[in-house]
PDB file of C-alpha atoms in Angstrom:
ATOM      1  CA  MET B   1      39.457 -76.031  53.232  1.00 48.00           C
ATOM      2  CA  ALA B   2      36.969 -75.248  55.713  1.00 52.00           C
ATOM      3  CA  ILE B   3      37.673 -73.261  58.904  1.00 57.00           C
ATOM      4  CA  ALA B   4      35.941 -74.184  62.021  1.00 60.00           C
ATOM      5  CA  ILE B   5      35.199 -71.332  64.218  1.00 58.00           C
ATOM      6  CA  THR B   6      33.761 -71.520  67.459  1.00 61.00           C
ATOM      7  CA  MET B   7      31.360 -69.313  69.361  1.00 59.00           C
ATOM      8  CA  GLU B   8      33.860 -67.736  71.366  1.00 62.00           C
ATOM      9  CA  GLN B   9      36.131 -66.750  68.304  1.00 61.00           C
ATOM     10  CA  ILE B  10      33.140 -65.146  66.468  1.00 58.00           C
ATOM     11  CA  PRO B  11      33.391 -61.707  68.214  1.00 60.00           C
ATOM     12  CA  LYS B  12      37.457 -61.852  67.358  1.00 60.00           C
ATOM     13  CA  VAL B  13      36.403 -62.399  63.539  1.00 58.00           C
ATOM     14  CA  VAL B  14      33.639 -60.069  62.924  1.00 59.00           C
ATOM     15  CA  PRO B  15      36.154 -56.921  62.884  1.00 62.00           C
ATOM     16  CA  VAL B  16      38.450 -58.890  60.673  1.00 59.00           C
ATOM     17  CA  ILE B  17      35.863 -59.407  58.279  1.00 61.00           C
ATOM     18  CA  LYS B  18      34.700 -55.682  58.094  1.00 58.00           C
ATOM     19  CA  VAL B  19      38.081 -54.717  57.198  1.00 55.00           C
ATOM     20  CA  ILE B  20      38.287 -57.260  54.190  1.00 59.00           C
ATOM     21  CA  ARG B  21      34.942 -55.832  52.854  1.00 55.00           C
ATOM     22  CA  VAL B  22      36.113 -52.202  53.019  1.00 53.00           C
ATOM     23  CA  GLU B  23      39.162 -53.164  51.271  1.00 54.00           C
ATOM     24  CA  ASN B  24      37.134 -54.888  48.680  1.00 54.00           C
ATOM     25  CA  ALA B  25      34.931 -51.854  48.297  1.00 51.00           C
ATOM     26  CA  THR B  26      37.880 -49.380  47.739  1.00 50.00           C
ATOM     27  CA  SER B  27      39.683 -51.609  45.541  1.00 50.00           C
ATOM     28  CA  ARG B  28      36.477 -51.567  42.901  1.00 48.00           C
ATOM     29  CA  LYS B  29      36.769 -47.912  42.708  1.00 47.00           C
ATOM     30  CA  HIS B  30      39.975 -47.744  41.257  1.00 48.00           C
ATOM     31  CA  PRO B  31      40.275 -48.541  37.109  1.00 51.00           C
ATOM     32  CA  ARG B  32      41.587 -51.814  35.951  1.00 53.00           C
ATOM     33  CA  PRO B  33      45.199 -52.506  36.292  1.00 52.00           C
ATOM     34  CA  ASP B  34      47.450 -51.572  33.419  1.00 50.00           C
ATOM     35  CA  GLU B  35      49.417 -54.174  31.340  1.00 51.00           C
ATOM     36  CA  ASN B  36      52.181 -54.114  34.178  1.00 53.00           C
ATOM     37  CA  GLY B  37      49.526 -55.057  37.006  1.00 52.00           C
ATOM     38  CA  GLU B  38      49.408 -51.477  38.460  1.00 53.00           C
ATOM     39  CA  PRO B  39      46.229 -49.884  39.199  1.00 52.00           C
ATOM     40  CA  PHE B  40      45.496 -47.012  36.486  1.00 53.00           C
ATOM     41  CA  SER B  41      46.158 -44.378  39.000  1.00 56.00           C
ATOM     42  CA  THR B  42      46.343 -40.606  38.278  1.00 58.00           C
ATOM     43  CA  GLU B  43      50.107 -41.342  37.501  1.00 60.00           C
ATOM     44  CA  ASN B  44      49.349 -43.657  34.969  1.00 59.00           C
ATOM     45  CA  LYS B  45      46.683 -41.382  33.391  1.00 59.00           C
ATOM     46  CA  GLN B  46      49.279 -38.596  32.934  1.00 61.00           C
ATOM     47  CA  ARG B  47      51.901 -41.249  31.590  1.00 62.00           C
ATOM     48  CA  TYR B  48      49.305 -42.982  29.221  1.00 60.00           C
ATOM     49  CA  PRO B  49      47.211 -40.367  27.952  1.00 62.00           C
ATOM     50  CA  HIS B  50      45.934 -41.788  24.870  1.00 60.00           C
ATOM     51  CA  ARG B  51      44.300 -44.519  26.738  1.00 62.00           C
ATOM     52  CA  THR B  52      41.759 -42.118  28.613  1.00 65.00           C
ATOM     53  CA  GLN B  53      41.106 -40.353  25.373  1.00 70.00           C
ATOM     54  CA  GLN B  54      40.186 -43.661  23.721  1.00 72.00           C
ATOM     55  CA  ARG B  55      37.839 -44.376  26.868  1.00 72.00           C
ATOM     56  CA  HIS B  56      36.434 -40.889  26.633  1.00 71.00           C
ATOM     57  CA  ASN B  57      35.843 -41.743  22.984  1.00 77.00           C
ATOM     58  CA  ALA B  58      34.058 -45.020  22.857  1.00 78.00           C
ATOM     59  CA  ARG B  59      31.918 -43.721  25.757  1.00 75.00           C
ATOM     60  CA  SER B  60      30.886 -40.668  23.543  1.00 77.00           C
ATOM     61  CA  ARG B  61      30.348 -43.133  20.499  1.00 76.00           C
ATOM     62  CA  ARG B  62      27.975 -45.112  22.714  1.00 75.00           C
ATOM     63  CA  ARG B  63      25.957 -42.075  23.889  1.00 74.00           C
ATOM     64  CA  GLY B  64      25.759 -40.721  20.174  1.00 72.00           C
ATOM     65  CA  ALA B  65      24.346 -44.070  19.026  1.00 68.00           C
ATOM     66  CA  SER B  66      21.754 -44.202  21.552  1.00 67.00           C
ATOM     67  CA  ASN B  67      20.879 -40.676  20.258  1.00 67.00           C
ATOM     68  CA  ASN B  68      20.675 -41.201  16.925  1.00 66.00           C
ATOM     69  CA  LYS B  69      18.495 -44.079  17.339  1.00 63.00           C
ATOM     70  CA  SER B  70      16.024 -41.794  19.478  1.00 63.00           C
ATOM     71  CA  ASN B  71      16.031 -39.208  16.866  1.00 62.00           C
ATOM     72  CA  GLN B  72      15.312 -41.895  14.338  1.00 61.00           C
ATOM     73  CA  LYS B  73      12.375 -42.898  16.091  1.00 58.00           C
ATOM     74  CA  ASP B  74      11.304 -39.069  16.233  1.00 57.00           C
ATOM     75  CA  ARG B  75      11.627 -38.465  12.693  1.00 57.00           C
ATOM     76  CA  GLY B  76       9.827 -41.550  11.989  1.00 55.00           C
ATOM     77  CA  GLU B  77       6.959 -40.554  13.776  1.00 54.00           C
ATOM     78  CA  ASN B  78       7.064 -37.187  12.638  1.00 55.00           C
ATOM     79  CA  LYS B  79       7.345 -37.987   9.043  1.00 56.00           C
ATOM     80  CA  ARG B  80       5.985 -35.639   6.465  1.00 58.00           C
ATOM     81  CA  LYS B  81       2.864 -37.087   4.537  1.00 57.00           C
ATOM     82  CA  PRO B  82       3.065 -37.261   0.893  1.00 56.00           C
ATOM     83  CA  LEU B  83       1.265 -34.066  -0.688  1.00 50.00           C
ATOM     84  CA  ASP B  84      -2.399 -34.851  -2.226  1.00 52.00           C
ATOM     85  CA  SER B  85      -2.294 -35.635  -5.996  1.00 50.00           C
ATOM     86  CA  SER B  86      -5.989 -34.028  -6.037  1.00 52.00           C
ATOM     87  CA  ILE B  87      -4.602 -30.407  -5.251  1.00 51.00           C
ATOM     88  CA  ASP B  88      -4.229 -28.240  -8.379  1.00 57.00           C
ATOM     89  CA  ALA B  89      -1.208 -26.207  -9.036  1.00 59.00           C
ATOM     90  CA  PRO B  90      -2.052 -22.472  -8.632  1.00 73.00           C
ATOM     91  CA  SER B  91      -3.119 -20.810 -12.229  1.00 80.00           C
ATOM     92  CA  CYS B  92      -3.751 -17.327 -13.517  1.00 85.00           C
ATOM     93  CA  SER B  93      -6.950 -16.221 -11.534  1.00 83.00           C
ATOM     94  CA  VAL B  94      -8.103 -14.280 -14.869  1.00 84.00           C
ATOM     95  CA  CYS B  95      -7.403 -16.227 -17.763  1.00 85.00           C
ATOM     96  CA  ARG B  96      -6.975 -19.540 -16.309  1.00 81.00           C
ATOM     97  CA  GLN B  97      -4.441 -20.744 -18.675  1.00 82.00           C
ATOM     98  CA  VAL B  98      -1.010 -20.128 -17.176  1.00 78.00           C
ATOM     99  CA  ASP B  99       0.370 -22.238 -14.282  1.00 79.00           C
ATOM    100  CA  HIS B 100       2.200 -20.898 -11.630  1.00 80.00           C
ATOM    101  CA  PRO B 101       1.973 -17.200 -12.606  1.00 82.00           C
ATOM    102  CA  LYS B 102       4.697 -14.847 -11.318  1.00 82.00           C
ATOM    103  CA  TYR B 103       2.655 -12.157 -10.099  1.00 84.00           C
ATOM    104  CA  LYS B 104       0.313 -11.318  -7.175  1.00 84.00           C
ATOM    105  CA  CYS B 105      -2.148  -8.522  -6.366  1.00 84.00           C
ATOM    106  CA  PRO B 106      -0.955  -6.725  -3.457  1.00 80.00           C
ATOM    107  CA  LYS B 107      -4.511  -6.089  -2.118  1.00 78.00           C
ATOM    108  CA  CYS B 108      -6.356  -9.584  -2.480  1.00 81.00           C
ATOM    109  CA  ARG B 109      -3.092 -11.816  -3.006  1.00 80.00           C
ATOM    110  CA  ALA B 110      -4.614 -13.086  -6.289  1.00 84.00           C
ATOM    111  CA  THR B 111      -2.405 -14.426  -9.036  1.00 85.00           C
ATOM    112  CA  TYR B 112      -2.050 -13.274 -12.469  1.00 83.00           C
ATOM    113  CA  CYS B 113       0.403 -14.015 -15.337  1.00 87.00           C
ATOM    114  CA  SER B 114       0.629 -10.782 -17.224  1.00 86.00           C
ATOM    115  CA  ILE B 115      -0.052  -7.283 -17.537  1.00 84.00           C
ATOM    116  CA  LEU B 116      -3.350  -7.770 -19.405  1.00 86.00           C
ATOM    117  CA  CYS B 117      -4.621  -9.977 -16.655  1.00 86.00           C
ATOM    118  CA  CYS B 118      -3.387  -7.409 -14.190  1.00 84.00           C
ATOM    119  CA  ARG B 119      -5.627  -4.788 -15.841  1.00 83.00           C
ATOM    120  CA  ARG B 120      -8.591  -7.169 -16.215  1.00 83.00           C
ATOM    121  CA  HIS B 121      -8.412  -8.004 -12.142  1.00 81.00           C
ATOM    122  CA  LYS B 122      -8.125  -4.246 -11.218  1.00 80.00           C
ATOM    123  CA  ASP B 123     -11.037  -3.348 -13.074  1.00 78.00           C
ATOM    124  CA  GLY B 124     -13.529  -5.565 -11.725  1.00 72.00           C
ATOM    125  CA  LEU B 125     -12.316  -9.137 -10.091  1.00 70.00           C
ATOM    126  CA  CYS B 126     -10.392  -7.737  -7.386  1.00 76.00           C
ATOM    127  CA  GLU B 127     -11.875  -9.052  -4.022  1.00 70.00           C
ATOM    128  CA  ALA B 128     -10.496  -6.127  -2.090  1.00 65.00           C
ATOM    129  CA  THR B 129     -12.043  -3.638  -4.360  1.00 63.00           C
ATOM    130  CA  LYS B 130     -15.335  -4.938  -3.934  1.00 57.00           C
ATOM    131  CA  ALA B 131     -14.804  -5.474   0.019  1.00 52.00           C
ATOM    132  CA  THR B 132     -15.028  -1.843  -0.079  1.00 48.00           C
ATOM    133  CA  ILE B 133     -18.764  -1.386  -1.055  1.00 44.00           C
ATOM    134  CA  ILE B 134     -20.666   0.160   1.468  1.00 41.00           C
ATOM    135  CA  GLU B 135     -24.617   0.018   1.871  1.00 40.00           C
ATOM    136  CA  THR B 136     -26.184   3.489   2.197  1.00 38.00           C
ATOM    137  CA  PRO B 137     -29.947   4.474   2.319  1.00 39.00           C
ATOM    138  CA  ASN B 138     -29.158   6.260  -1.218  1.00 42.00           C
ATOM    139  CA  SER B 139     -27.570   3.243  -2.624  1.00 41.00           C
ATOM    140  CA  LYS B 140     -31.035   1.369  -2.854  1.00 43.00           C
ATOM    141  CA  THR B 141     -33.116   1.251  -5.935  1.00 44.00           C
ATOM    142  CA  LEU B 142     -35.089   4.226  -6.310  1.00 44.00           C
ATOM    143  CA  ALA B 143     -37.868   2.189  -6.565  1.00 44.00           C
ATOM    144  CA  THR B 144     -37.987   1.132  -3.147  1.00 46.00           C
ATOM    145  CA  THR B 145     -37.139   4.351  -1.692  1.00 48.00           C
ATOM    146  CA  GLY B 146     -39.473   6.401  -3.807  1.00 49.00           C
ATOM    147  CA  VAL B 147     -37.109   8.991  -4.698  1.00 54.00           C
ATOM    148  CA  THR B 148     -36.996   9.833  -8.115  1.00 69.00           C
ATOM    149  CA  SER B 149     -33.871  10.860 -10.190  1.00 78.00           C
ATOM    150  CA  LYS B 150     -33.349  13.190 -13.118  1.00 79.00           C
ATOM    151  CA  TYR B 151     -30.155  11.573 -14.199  1.00 80.00           C
ATOM    152  CA  LEU B 152     -30.736   8.019 -13.943  1.00 79.00           C
ATOM    153  CA  THR B 153     -34.027   5.887 -14.425  1.00 69.00           C
ATOM    154  CA  ASN B 154     -35.097   3.459 -11.679  1.00 60.00           C
ATOM    155  CA  ASP B 155     -33.488   0.623 -13.518  1.00 55.00           C
ATOM    156  CA  ASN B 156     -30.051   2.095 -14.111  1.00 57.00           C
ATOM    157  CA  VAL B 157     -29.480   3.251 -10.319  1.00 55.00           C
ATOM    158  CA  PRO B 158     -27.206   0.606  -8.921  1.00 53.00           C
ATOM    159  CA  MET B 159     -27.748  -1.315  -5.645  1.00 47.00           C
ATOM    160  CA  PRO B 160     -24.445  -0.762  -3.867  1.00 44.00           C
ATOM    161  CA  LEU B 161     -22.139   2.682  -4.282  1.00 46.00           C
ATOM    162  CA  LEU B 162     -18.491   2.296  -4.308  1.00 42.00           C
ATOM    163  CA  SER B 163     -16.665   4.452  -1.726  1.00 45.00           C
ATOM    164  CA  ALA B 164     -15.647   7.399  -3.095  1.00 44.00           C
ATOM    165  CA  THR B 165     -12.408   7.224  -1.031  1.00 45.00           C
ATOM    166  CA  ALA B 166     -10.790   4.543  -3.094  1.00 44.00           C
ATOM    167  CA  SER B 167      -8.167   6.726  -4.273  1.00 47.00           C
ATOM    168  CA  SER B 168      -5.944   8.016  -1.219  1.00 47.00           C
ATOM    169  CA  ALA B 169      -5.057  11.670  -0.991  1.00 50.00           C
ATOM    170  CA  SER B 170      -1.583  11.303  -1.771  1.00 51.00           C
ATOM    171  CA  GLN B 171      -2.459   9.738  -5.157  1.00 55.00           C
ATOM    172  CA  ARG B 172      -4.737  12.784  -5.754  1.00 57.00           C
ATOM    173  CA  ARG B 173      -1.953  15.142  -4.830  1.00 56.00           C
ATOM    174  CA  LYS B 174       0.115  13.398  -7.003  1.00 56.00           C
ATOM    175  CA  ASP B 175      -2.010  13.808  -9.841  1.00 58.00           C
ATOM    176  CA  GLU B 176      -2.506  17.174  -9.233  1.00 60.00           C
ATOM    177  CA  ASP B 177       0.966  18.048  -9.081  1.00 60.00           C
ATOM    178  CA  ASP B 178       1.497  16.380 -12.499  1.00 61.00           C
ATOM    179  CA  LEU B 179      -0.683  18.593 -14.287  1.00 62.00           C
ATOM    180  CA  ASP B 180      -0.035  21.837 -16.052  1.00 64.00           C
ATOM    181  CA  GLU B 181      -0.511  25.434 -14.327  1.00 63.00           C
ATOM    182  CA  GLY B 182      -3.911  25.827 -16.012  1.00 63.00           C
ATOM    183  CA  TRP B 183      -5.252  22.663 -15.381  1.00 69.00           C
ATOM    184  CA  LYS B 184      -4.968  22.814 -11.567  1.00 76.00           C
ATOM    185  CA  ILE B 185      -7.978  23.580  -9.277  1.00 80.00           C
ATOM    186  CA  ASP B 186      -7.243  26.635  -7.150  1.00 82.00           C
ATOM    187  CA  SER B 187      -8.713  28.082  -4.043  1.00 85.00           C
ATOM    188  CA  THR B 188     -11.088  30.414  -5.822  1.00 87.00           C
ATOM    189  CA  MET B 189     -12.702  27.437  -7.614  1.00 86.00           C
ATOM    190  CA  THR B 190     -12.864  25.303  -4.692  1.00 87.00           C
ATOM    191  CA  HIS B 191     -14.620  28.188  -2.485  1.00 88.00           C
ATOM    192  CA  ALA B 192     -17.116  28.668  -5.560  1.00 88.00           C
ATOM    193  CA  MET B 193     -18.181  25.237  -5.576  1.00 88.00           C
ATOM    194  CA  GLN B 194     -18.338  24.755  -1.596  1.00 88.00           C
ATOM    195  CA  SER B 195     -20.555  27.831  -1.362  1.00 89.00           C
ATOM    196  CA  SER B 196     -22.790  27.030  -4.202  1.00 90.00           C
ATOM    197  CA  LEU B 197     -26.726  26.448  -3.051  1.00 89.00           C
ATOM    198  CA  TRP B 198     -27.410  24.697  -6.662  1.00 90.00           C
ATOM    199  CA  LEU B 199     -24.382  22.285  -6.361  1.00 90.00           C
ATOM    200  CA  ARG B 200     -25.560  21.220  -3.084  1.00 90.00           C
ATOM    201  CA  GLN B 201     -29.070  20.695  -4.111  1.00 89.00           C
ATOM    202  CA  GLU B 202     -27.848  18.628  -7.261  1.00 90.00           C
ATOM    203  CA  LEU B 203     -25.743  16.276  -5.007  1.00 89.00           C
ATOM    204  CA  GLN B 204     -28.572  15.199  -3.388  1.00 88.00           C
ATOM    205  CA  ASP B 205     -29.600  13.092  -6.096  1.00 88.00           C
ATOM    206  CA  SER B 206     -28.530   9.773  -5.948  1.00 85.00           C
ATOM    207  CA  GLY B 207     -28.208   9.180  -9.567  1.00 87.00           C
ATOM    208  CA  LEU B 208     -25.746  11.928 -10.200  1.00 89.00           C
ATOM    209  CA  ARG B 209     -23.686  10.299  -7.080  1.00 88.00           C
ATOM    210  CA  ALA B 210     -23.891   7.169  -8.820  1.00 88.00           C
ATOM    211  CA  LEU B 211     -22.361   8.464 -12.002  1.00 89.00           C
ATOM    212  CA  ILE B 212     -19.886  10.515 -10.283  1.00 90.00           C
ATOM    213  CA  THR B 213     -18.807   7.580  -8.037  1.00 89.00           C
ATOM    214  CA  ARG B 214     -18.304   5.289 -11.019  1.00 88.00           C
ATOM    215  CA  ILE B 215     -16.273   7.800 -12.804  1.00 89.00           C
ATOM    216  CA  VAL B 216     -13.999   8.321  -9.699  1.00 87.00           C
ATOM    217  CA  ASN B 217     -13.412   4.777  -8.828  1.00 87.00           C
ATOM    218  CA  SER B 218     -12.370   4.171 -12.403  1.00 85.00           C
ATOM    219  CA  SER B 219      -8.792   3.248 -13.182  1.00 83.00           C
ATOM    220  CA  ASN B 220      -6.386   6.414 -13.917  1.00 80.00           C
ATOM    221  CA  THR B 221      -3.617   4.638 -15.516  1.00 82.00           C
ATOM    222  CA  LEU B 222      -3.078   5.283 -19.346  1.00 80.00           C
ATOM    223  CA  ASP B 223      -3.892   2.637 -21.713  1.00 80.00           C
ATOM    224  CA  ARG B 224      -2.239   1.730 -25.244  1.00 80.00           C
ATOM    225  CA  ASP B 225      -4.413   4.729 -26.831  1.00 80.00           C
ATOM    226  CA  LEU B 226      -3.054   7.187 -23.981  1.00 83.00           C
ATOM    227  CA  HIS B 227      -6.552   7.471 -22.539  1.00 85.00           C
ATOM    228  CA  THR B 228      -7.521   6.376 -19.116  1.00 86.00           C
ATOM    229  CA  ALA B 229     -10.802   4.580 -17.651  1.00 88.00           C
ATOM    230  CA  GLN B 230     -11.779   7.613 -16.069  1.00 86.00           C
ATOM    231  CA  GLU B 231     -11.754   9.493 -19.182  1.00 89.00           C
ATOM    232  CA  ARG B 232     -13.668   6.901 -20.985  1.00 89.00           C
ATOM    233  CA  ALA B 233     -16.324   6.654 -18.265  1.00 90.00           C
ATOM    234  CA  LEU B 234     -16.646  10.303 -18.249  1.00 90.00           C
ATOM    235  CA  GLN B 235     -17.277  10.494 -21.983  1.00 91.00           C
ATOM    236  CA  GLN B 236     -19.562   7.431 -21.436  1.00 90.00           C
ATOM    237  CA  ALA B 237     -21.862   9.064 -18.952  1.00 89.00           C
ATOM    238  CA  LYS B 238     -22.065  12.248 -20.950  1.00 89.00           C
ATOM    239  CA  ASP B 239     -23.063  10.693 -24.175  1.00 90.00           C
ATOM    240  CA  ASP B 240     -25.831   8.171 -22.308  1.00 88.00           C
ATOM    241  CA  HIS B 241     -27.264  11.138 -20.008  1.00 87.00           C
ATOM    242  CA  PRO B 242     -27.851  14.657 -21.640  1.00 87.00           C
ATOM    243  CA  MET B 243     -28.843  15.917 -18.344  1.00 88.00           C
ATOM    244  CA  PHE B 244     -25.296  14.845 -17.023  1.00 89.00           C
ATOM    245  CA  GLN B 245     -23.612  16.889 -20.005  1.00 88.00           C
ATOM    246  CA  ARG B 246     -25.497  19.807 -18.656  1.00 88.00           C
ATOM    247  CA  PHE B 247     -24.327  19.204 -14.949  1.00 90.00           C
ATOM    248  CA  ILE B 248     -20.908  19.413 -16.210  1.00 89.00           C
ATOM    249  CA  ASP B 249     -21.400  22.504 -18.211  1.00 88.00           C
ATOM    250  CA  LYS B 250     -22.812  24.281 -15.470  1.00 88.00           C
ATOM    251  CA  LEU B 251     -20.111  22.951 -12.773  1.00 89.00           C
ATOM    252  CA  LEU B 252     -17.377  24.422 -15.305  1.00 88.00           C
ATOM    253  CA  VAL B 253     -19.059  27.743 -15.441  1.00 87.00           C
ATOM    254  CA  LEU B 254     -19.457  27.691 -11.769  1.00 88.00           C
ATOM    255  CA  SER B 255     -15.717  27.090 -11.464  1.00 86.00           C
ATOM    256  CA  GLY B 256     -14.738  29.759 -13.682  1.00 86.00           C
ATOM    257  CA  VAL B 257     -13.486  27.452 -16.953  1.00 85.00           C
ATOM    258  CA  LEU B 258     -16.507  28.204 -19.137  1.00 85.00           C
ATOM    259  CA  GLU B 259     -18.555  31.717 -19.276  1.00 83.00           C
ATOM    260  CA  ARG B 260     -21.909  32.558 -20.509  1.00 79.00           C
ATOM    261  CA  GLN B 261     -22.995  34.527 -23.633  1.00 73.00           C
ATOM    262  CA  ARG B 262     -23.922  38.152 -23.216  1.00 63.00           C
ATOM    263  CA  GLU B 263     -27.492  37.634 -23.499  1.00 56.00           C
ATOM    264  CA  ASP B 264     -27.109  35.357 -20.396  1.00 55.00           C
ATOM    265  CA  SER B 265     -24.878  37.485 -18.212  1.00 56.00           C
ATOM    266  CA  GLU B 266     -27.858  39.670 -17.241  1.00 64.00           C
ATOM    267  CA  THR B 267     -28.941  37.008 -14.834  1.00 73.00           C
ATOM    268  CA  THR B 268     -27.015  36.110 -11.885  1.00 80.00           C
ATOM    269  CA  LEU B 269     -25.075  33.045 -11.958  1.00 79.00           C
ATOM    270  CA  GLU B 270     -26.811  31.220  -8.926  1.00 80.00           C
ATOM    271  CA  THR B 271     -30.071  32.228 -10.955  1.00 80.00           C
ATOM    272  CA  TRP B 272     -28.916  30.938 -14.292  1.00 79.00           C
ATOM    273  CA  LEU B 273     -27.794  27.560 -12.353  1.00 81.00           C
ATOM    274  CA  GLN B 274     -31.240  27.036 -11.025  1.00 78.00           C
ATOM    275  CA  GLN B 275     -32.721  27.497 -14.708  1.00 79.00           C
ATOM    276  CA  ASN B 276     -33.338  24.572 -17.031  1.00 73.00           C
ATOM    277  CA  ASN B 277     -31.159  25.569 -19.706  1.00 66.00           C
ATOM    278  CA  ASP B 278     -31.420  23.168 -22.821  1.00 61.00           C
ATOM    279  CA  GLY B 279     -28.176  24.433 -24.313  1.00 57.00           C
ATOM    280  CA  GLN B 280     -30.089  27.082 -26.368  1.00 60.00           C
ATOM    281  CA  HIS B 281     -26.929  29.384 -25.733  1.00 63.00           C
ATOM    282  CA  PRO B 282     -23.540  27.614 -26.088  1.00 74.00           C
ATOM    283  CA  LEU B 283     -20.948  28.442 -23.586  1.00 80.00           C
ATOM    284  CA  VAL B 284     -17.375  29.506 -24.311  1.00 80.00           C
ATOM    285  CA  LEU B 285     -14.150  29.097 -22.932  1.00 80.00           C
ATOM    286  CA  LYS B 286     -13.005  31.579 -20.411  1.00 80.00           C
ATOM    287  CA  ALA B 287      -9.738  33.151 -20.926  1.00 78.00           C
ATOM    288  CA  LEU B 288      -7.259  32.937 -18.493  1.00 70.00           C
ATOM    289  CA  PRO B 289      -6.036  36.028 -16.431  1.00 66.00           C
ATOM    290  CA  ARG B 290      -2.578  37.118 -17.115  1.00 62.00           C
ATOM    291  CA  ARG B 291      -0.016  36.051 -14.538  1.00 55.00           C
ATOM    292  CA  ILE B 292       1.033  38.490 -11.883  1.00 48.00           C
ATOM    293  CA  ARG B 293       4.790  38.009 -13.107  1.00 49.00           C
ATOM    294  CA  HIS B 294       4.093  39.686 -16.347  1.00 47.00           C
ATOM    295  CA  GLU B 295       2.570  42.549 -14.682  1.00 46.00           C
ATOM    296  CA  THR B 296       5.101  43.073 -12.142  1.00 48.00           C
ATOM    297  CA  THR B 297       8.007  42.992 -15.199  1.00 50.00           C
ATOM    298  CA  SER B 298       5.914  45.518 -17.101  1.00 52.00           C
ATOM    299  CA  SER B 299       6.049  47.741 -13.971  1.00 53.00           C
ATOM    300  CA  GLU B 300       9.171  47.171 -13.291  1.00 54.00           C
ATOM    301  CA  LYS B 301      10.343  48.339 -17.023  1.00 52.00           C
ATOM    302  CA  SER B 302       8.277  51.337 -16.771  1.00 55.00           C
ATOM    303  CA  SER B 303       9.667  52.229 -13.294  1.00 55.00           C
ATOM    304  CA  THR B 304      13.409  51.717 -14.868  1.00 53.00           C
ATOM    305  CA  VAL B 305      12.283  54.033 -17.884  1.00 48.00           C
ATOM    306  CA  ASP B 306      11.158  56.645 -15.760  1.00 54.00           C
ATOM    307  CA  ASP B 307      14.282  56.431 -13.656  1.00 53.00           C
ATOM    308  CA  SER B 308      16.441  56.623 -16.859  1.00 51.00           C
ATOM    309  CA  SER B 309      14.568  59.659 -18.197  1.00 50.00           C
ATOM    310  CA  ASP B 310      14.885  61.283 -14.677  1.00 51.00           C
ATOM    311  CA  GLY B 311      18.727  60.784 -14.830  1.00 50.00           C
ATOM    312  CA  THR B 312      18.834  62.313 -18.244  1.00 48.00           C
ATOM    313  CA  THR B 313      17.186  65.380 -17.378  1.00 47.00           C
ATOM    314  CA  SER B 314      19.353  65.920 -14.080  1.00 48.00           C
ATOM    315  CA  GLU B 315      22.470  65.308 -16.207  1.00 47.00           C
ATOM    316  CA  SER B 316      21.303  67.868 -18.855  1.00 47.00           C
ATOM    317  CA  SER B 317      20.607  70.489 -15.979  1.00 48.00           C
ATOM    318  CA  ASP B 318      23.985  69.554 -14.453  1.00 49.00           C
ATOM    319  CA  THR B 319      25.853  70.210 -17.675  1.00 45.00           C
ATOM    320  CA  SER B 320      23.860  73.499 -18.300  1.00 47.00           C
ATOM    321  CA  ASP B 321      24.660  74.724 -14.981  1.00 50.00           C
ATOM    322  CA  GLY B 322      28.470  74.058 -15.485  1.00 46.00           C
ATOM    323  CA  ASP B 323      28.487  75.903 -18.919  1.00 48.00           C
ATOM    324  CA  GLU B 324      26.946  79.199 -17.134  1.00 45.00           C
ATOM    325  CA  SER B 325      29.406  79.018 -14.392  1.00 42.00           C
ATOM    326  CA  VAL B 326      32.114  78.780 -16.936  1.00 39.00           C
ATOM    327  CA  ALA B 327      30.683  81.504 -18.858  1.00 37.00           C
TER     328      ALA B 327
END
């Protein structure tokens, strides 16, 4: 039913309309009424806690569903691509026959399958060892530099020289500790080699340095025949180059391992080293000096014998004096 309002009644009706709008706005803030028609107030929340929990669970389920949809969308965009079938599986870098090898080189990370392949890899296939090759003026061919070598011909001198510091100082100390007492290099040998003019002149030869570097950079591990690659390389250099054999003999004489014959002992050692001896007089192994410990023990024994003899004489003199006093 329509209500007619005159212009005079409008100022009186406006405040009433405002009150009704405020009441409607405040009523919307309250939750829906419960079964009894009462608004869901704080008292009803405490009276019916399961209803609030149900509403909370429903709200969290709706949020979780929306989050799952967004996550599925992201996973779909970032989905992994299938592996390329053209990529081959890793195989042994030495024999190329075994797939998925178990071992890797600690230097270049190359794979190998067995101990035999490991040795072959270390002998000449390791990229890290090849990276240590350095270019020096002496590593060029003798034909291009114009320098002649009496140990190697121009064709045998290699282009690169491997760094002689391939084996660390700790490894060299470990090797020296494993040697017996008579096989270690003492300070006397080191001083004799450092002060030799002949050795300095010989080491200027690039061919000799190439031979020494090749031997030093060989493997020092024992094989099945209980020999190392260094020993085989040293013996091969002696057999192939007679001048290198003479150099080794002179070096052993200089360090005191070998000694000259009597007919050569008249000349000084430095003069004899400068001479071109073609092995006319064979060298002999020098006898090792006696240890100081044995000498001290012998001197101690002699001193104890002297003390015992002095004691017996003093005792005899004391007994004789006692006899005379009794008499």
